Amino acid sequence: VLADAVSFAVSAICLARIRATEPLPARPEERRLRREIAEGLSIVRHDWLLSVQAVYGFLSNFMLVGYQAVLVVFLVRVVGLNAGTAGLLIALTSLGGVLGAAGAAC
């Protein structure tokens, strides 16, 4: 902890010693949301790899959301769990995914 505090103090001293002044950036042109969306879609449409990734992302998210909606109905109506138990079960599976991702990042 002491080394961390010393490193922050050294950083603060170094930053305080900087005497250069930066010019103000030029004011950007007015941005239009529709134009930016159209430009982004055009880039995706003209790049084969980006197009494939966009379609894959759309389809996988669409199917995952559909699966999760049907899962709740299945757990409550077919398996016979009450709503609280079904919610707890889904929360625990989500927690498992978070822990798995955290473990994979190490």
PDB file of C-alpha atoms in Angstrom:
ATOM      1  CA  VAL A   1       0.000   0.000   0.000  1.00  0.00           C
ATOM      2  CA  LEU A   2       2.878   2.347   0.808  1.00  0.00           C
ATOM      3  CA  ALA A   3       4.480   1.718  -2.597  1.00  0.00           C
ATOM      4  CA  ASP A   4       1.146   2.444  -4.272  1.00  0.00           C
ATOM      5  CA  ALA A   5       0.811   5.733  -2.368  1.00  0.00           C
ATOM      6  CA  VAL A   6       4.378   6.705  -3.300  1.00  0.00           C
ATOM      7  CA  SER A   7       3.708   5.944  -6.966  1.00  0.00           C
ATOM      8  CA  PHE A   8       0.623   8.195  -6.872  1.00  0.00           C
ATOM      9  CA  ALA A   9       2.659  10.977  -5.264  1.00  0.00           C
ATOM     10  CA  VAL A  10       5.403  10.670  -7.895  1.00  0.00           C
ATOM     11  CA  SER A  11       2.763  10.757 -10.645  1.00  0.00           C
ATOM     12  CA  ALA A  12       1.178  13.868  -9.146  1.00  0.00           C
ATOM     13  CA  ILE A  13       4.562  15.616  -8.942  1.00  0.00           C
ATOM     14  CA  CYS A  14       5.399  14.703 -12.536  1.00  0.00           C
ATOM     15  CA  LEU A  15       2.016  15.931 -13.774  1.00  0.00           C
ATOM     16  CA  ALA A  16       2.387  19.196 -11.851  1.00  0.00           C
ATOM     17  CA  ARG A  17       5.760  19.853 -13.528  1.00  0.00           C
ATOM     18  CA  ILE A  18       4.325  19.701 -17.061  1.00  0.00           C
ATOM     19  CA  ARG A  19       4.273  23.283 -18.346  1.00  0.00           C
ATOM     20  CA  ALA A  20       3.230  22.777 -21.969  1.00  0.00           C
ATOM     21  CA  THR A  21      -0.045  24.295 -23.071  1.00  0.00           C
ATOM     22  CA  GLU A  22      -2.078  22.468 -25.613  1.00  0.00           C
ATOM     23  CA  PRO A  23      -4.043  24.333 -28.253  1.00  0.00           C
ATOM     24  CA  LEU A  24      -7.790  24.003 -28.073  1.00  0.00           C
ATOM     25  CA  PRO A  25      -9.105  21.437 -30.543  1.00  0.00           C
ATOM     26  CA  ALA A  26     -11.062  22.700 -33.508  1.00  0.00           C
ATOM     27  CA  ARG A  27     -14.787  22.578 -32.992  1.00  0.00           C
ATOM     28  CA  PRO A  28     -16.072  19.461 -34.757  1.00  0.00           C
ATOM     29  CA  GLU A  29     -18.760  19.779 -37.351  1.00  0.00           C
ATOM     30  CA  GLU A  30     -22.306  19.205 -36.226  1.00  0.00           C
ATOM     31  CA  ARG A  31     -22.972  15.499 -35.959  1.00  0.00           C
ATOM     32  CA  ARG A  32     -26.194  13.882 -37.091  1.00  0.00           C
ATOM     33  CA  LEU A  33     -27.144  10.561 -35.546  1.00  0.00           C
ATOM     34  CA  ARG A  34     -28.873   9.218 -38.665  1.00  0.00           C
ATOM     35  CA  ARG A  35     -25.878  10.060 -40.813  1.00  0.00           C
ATOM     36  CA  GLU A  36     -23.508   8.304 -38.415  1.00  0.00           C
ATOM     37  CA  ILE A  37     -25.738   5.221 -38.229  1.00  0.00           C
ATOM     38  CA  ALA A  38     -25.950   5.113 -42.031  1.00  0.00           C
ATOM     39  CA  GLU A  39     -22.167   5.456 -42.294  1.00  0.00           C
ATOM     40  CA  GLY A  40     -21.627   2.618 -39.817  1.00  0.00           C
ATOM     41  CA  LEU A  41     -24.107   0.343 -41.592  1.00  0.00           C
ATOM     42  CA  SER A  42     -22.442   1.137 -44.906  1.00  0.00           C
ATOM     43  CA  ILE A  43     -19.057   0.118 -43.513  1.00  0.00           C
ATOM     44  CA  VAL A  44     -20.499  -3.136 -42.173  1.00  0.00           C
ATOM     45  CA  ARG A  45     -22.332  -3.857 -45.425  1.00  0.00           C
ATOM     46  CA  HIS A  46     -19.214  -3.399 -47.562  1.00  0.00           C
ATOM     47  CA  ASP A  47     -16.906  -5.487 -45.358  1.00  0.00           C
ATOM     48  CA  TRP A  48     -17.574  -9.216 -45.681  1.00  0.00           C
ATOM     49  CA  LEU A  49     -16.095 -10.142 -42.304  1.00  0.00           C
ATOM     50  CA  LEU A  50     -18.018  -7.440 -40.433  1.00  0.00           C
ATOM     51  CA  SER A  51     -21.222  -8.487 -42.199  1.00  0.00           C
ATOM     52  CA  VAL A  52     -20.796 -12.114 -41.150  1.00  0.00           C
ATOM     53  CA  GLN A  53     -20.056 -11.092 -37.562  1.00  0.00           C
ATOM     54  CA  ALA A  54     -23.059  -8.758 -37.439  1.00  0.00           C
ATOM     55  CA  VAL A  55     -25.422 -11.436 -38.752  1.00  0.00           C
ATOM     56  CA  TYR A  56     -23.972 -14.020 -36.361  1.00  0.00           C
ATOM     57  CA  GLY A  57     -24.344 -11.629 -33.427  1.00  0.00           C
ATOM     58  CA  PHE A  58     -27.927 -10.841 -34.364  1.00  0.00           C
ATOM     59  CA  LEU A  59     -28.945 -14.469 -34.773  1.00  0.00           C
ATOM     60  CA  SER A  60     -27.221 -15.725 -31.638  1.00  0.00           C
ATOM     61  CA  ASN A  61     -28.694 -12.956 -29.467  1.00  0.00           C
ATOM     62  CA  PHE A  62     -32.146 -13.427 -31.003  1.00  0.00           C
ATOM     63  CA  MET A  63     -32.074 -17.171 -30.344  1.00  0.00           C
ATOM     64  CA  LEU A  64     -30.656 -16.772 -26.838  1.00  0.00           C
ATOM     65  CA  VAL A  65     -33.392 -14.331 -25.822  1.00  0.00           C
ATOM     66  CA  GLY A  66     -36.037 -16.657 -27.274  1.00  0.00           C
ATOM     67  CA  TYR A  67     -34.546 -19.627 -25.434  1.00  0.00           C
ATOM     68  CA  GLN A  68     -34.471 -17.746 -22.136  1.00  0.00           C
ATOM     69  CA  ALA A  69     -38.098 -16.676 -22.487  1.00  0.00           C
ATOM     70  CA  VAL A  70     -39.195 -20.258 -23.179  1.00  0.00           C
ATOM     71  CA  LEU A  71     -37.000 -21.549 -20.342  1.00  0.00           C
ATOM     72  CA  VAL A  72     -38.962 -19.607 -17.726  1.00  0.00           C
ATOM     73  CA  VAL A  73     -42.274 -20.924 -19.050  1.00  0.00           C
ATOM     74  CA  PHE A  74     -40.871 -24.460 -19.190  1.00  0.00           C
ATOM     75  CA  LEU A  75     -39.573 -24.344 -15.613  1.00  0.00           C
ATOM     76  CA  VAL A  76     -42.825 -22.978 -14.211  1.00  0.00           C
ATOM     77  CA  ARG A  77     -45.428 -24.881 -16.264  1.00  0.00           C
ATOM     78  CA  VAL A  78     -43.781 -28.193 -17.130  1.00  0.00           C
ATOM     79  CA  VAL A  79     -41.259 -28.772 -14.347  1.00  0.00           C
ATOM     80  CA  GLY A  80     -43.568 -27.253 -11.759  1.00  0.00           C
ATOM     81  CA  LEU A  81     -41.169 -24.831 -10.073  1.00  0.00           C
ATOM     82  CA  ASN A  82     -42.605 -21.716  -8.498  1.00  0.00           C
ATOM     83  CA  ALA A  83     -41.550 -18.351  -9.910  1.00  0.00           C
ATOM     84  CA  GLY A  84     -39.058 -17.647  -7.123  1.00  0.00           C
ATOM     85  CA  THR A  85     -37.274 -20.976  -7.520  1.00  0.00           C
ATOM     86  CA  ALA A  86     -37.133 -20.579 -11.296  1.00  0.00           C
ATOM     87  CA  GLY A  87     -35.659 -17.093 -10.863  1.00  0.00           C
ATOM     88  CA  LEU A  88     -33.119 -18.365  -8.355  1.00  0.00           C
ATOM     89  CA  LEU A  89     -32.108 -21.185 -10.685  1.00  0.00           C
ATOM     90  CA  ILE A  90     -31.599 -18.797 -13.597  1.00  0.00           C
ATOM     91  CA  ALA A  91     -29.673 -16.377 -11.361  1.00  0.00           C
ATOM     92  CA  LEU A  92     -27.364 -19.174 -10.215  1.00  0.00           C
ATOM     93  CA  THR A  93     -26.660 -20.255 -13.784  1.00  0.00           C
ATOM     94  CA  SER A  94     -25.864 -16.630 -14.611  1.00  0.00           C
ATOM     95  CA  LEU A  95     -23.527 -16.454 -11.632  1.00  0.00           C
ATOM     96  CA  GLY A  96     -21.796 -19.573 -12.914  1.00  0.00           C
ATOM     97  CA  GLY A  97     -21.224 -17.834 -16.243  1.00  0.00           C
ATOM     98  CA  VAL A  98     -19.755 -14.777 -14.522  1.00  0.00           C
ATOM     99  CA  LEU A  99     -17.452 -16.912 -12.379  1.00  0.00           C
ATOM    100  CA  GLY A 100     -16.379 -18.899 -15.417  1.00  0.00           C
ATOM    101  CA  ALA A 101     -15.551 -15.714 -17.312  1.00  0.00           C
ATOM    102  CA  ALA A 102     -13.626 -14.369 -14.332  1.00  0.00           C
ATOM    103  CA  GLY A 103     -11.666 -17.620 -14.082  1.00  0.00           C
ATOM    104  CA  ALA A 104     -10.902 -17.612 -17.795  1.00  0.00           C
ATOM    105  CA  ALA A 105      -9.493 -14.084 -17.627  1.00  0.00           C
ATOM    106  CA  CYS A 106      -6.770 -15.156 -15.194  1.00  0.00           C
TER     107      CYS A 106
END
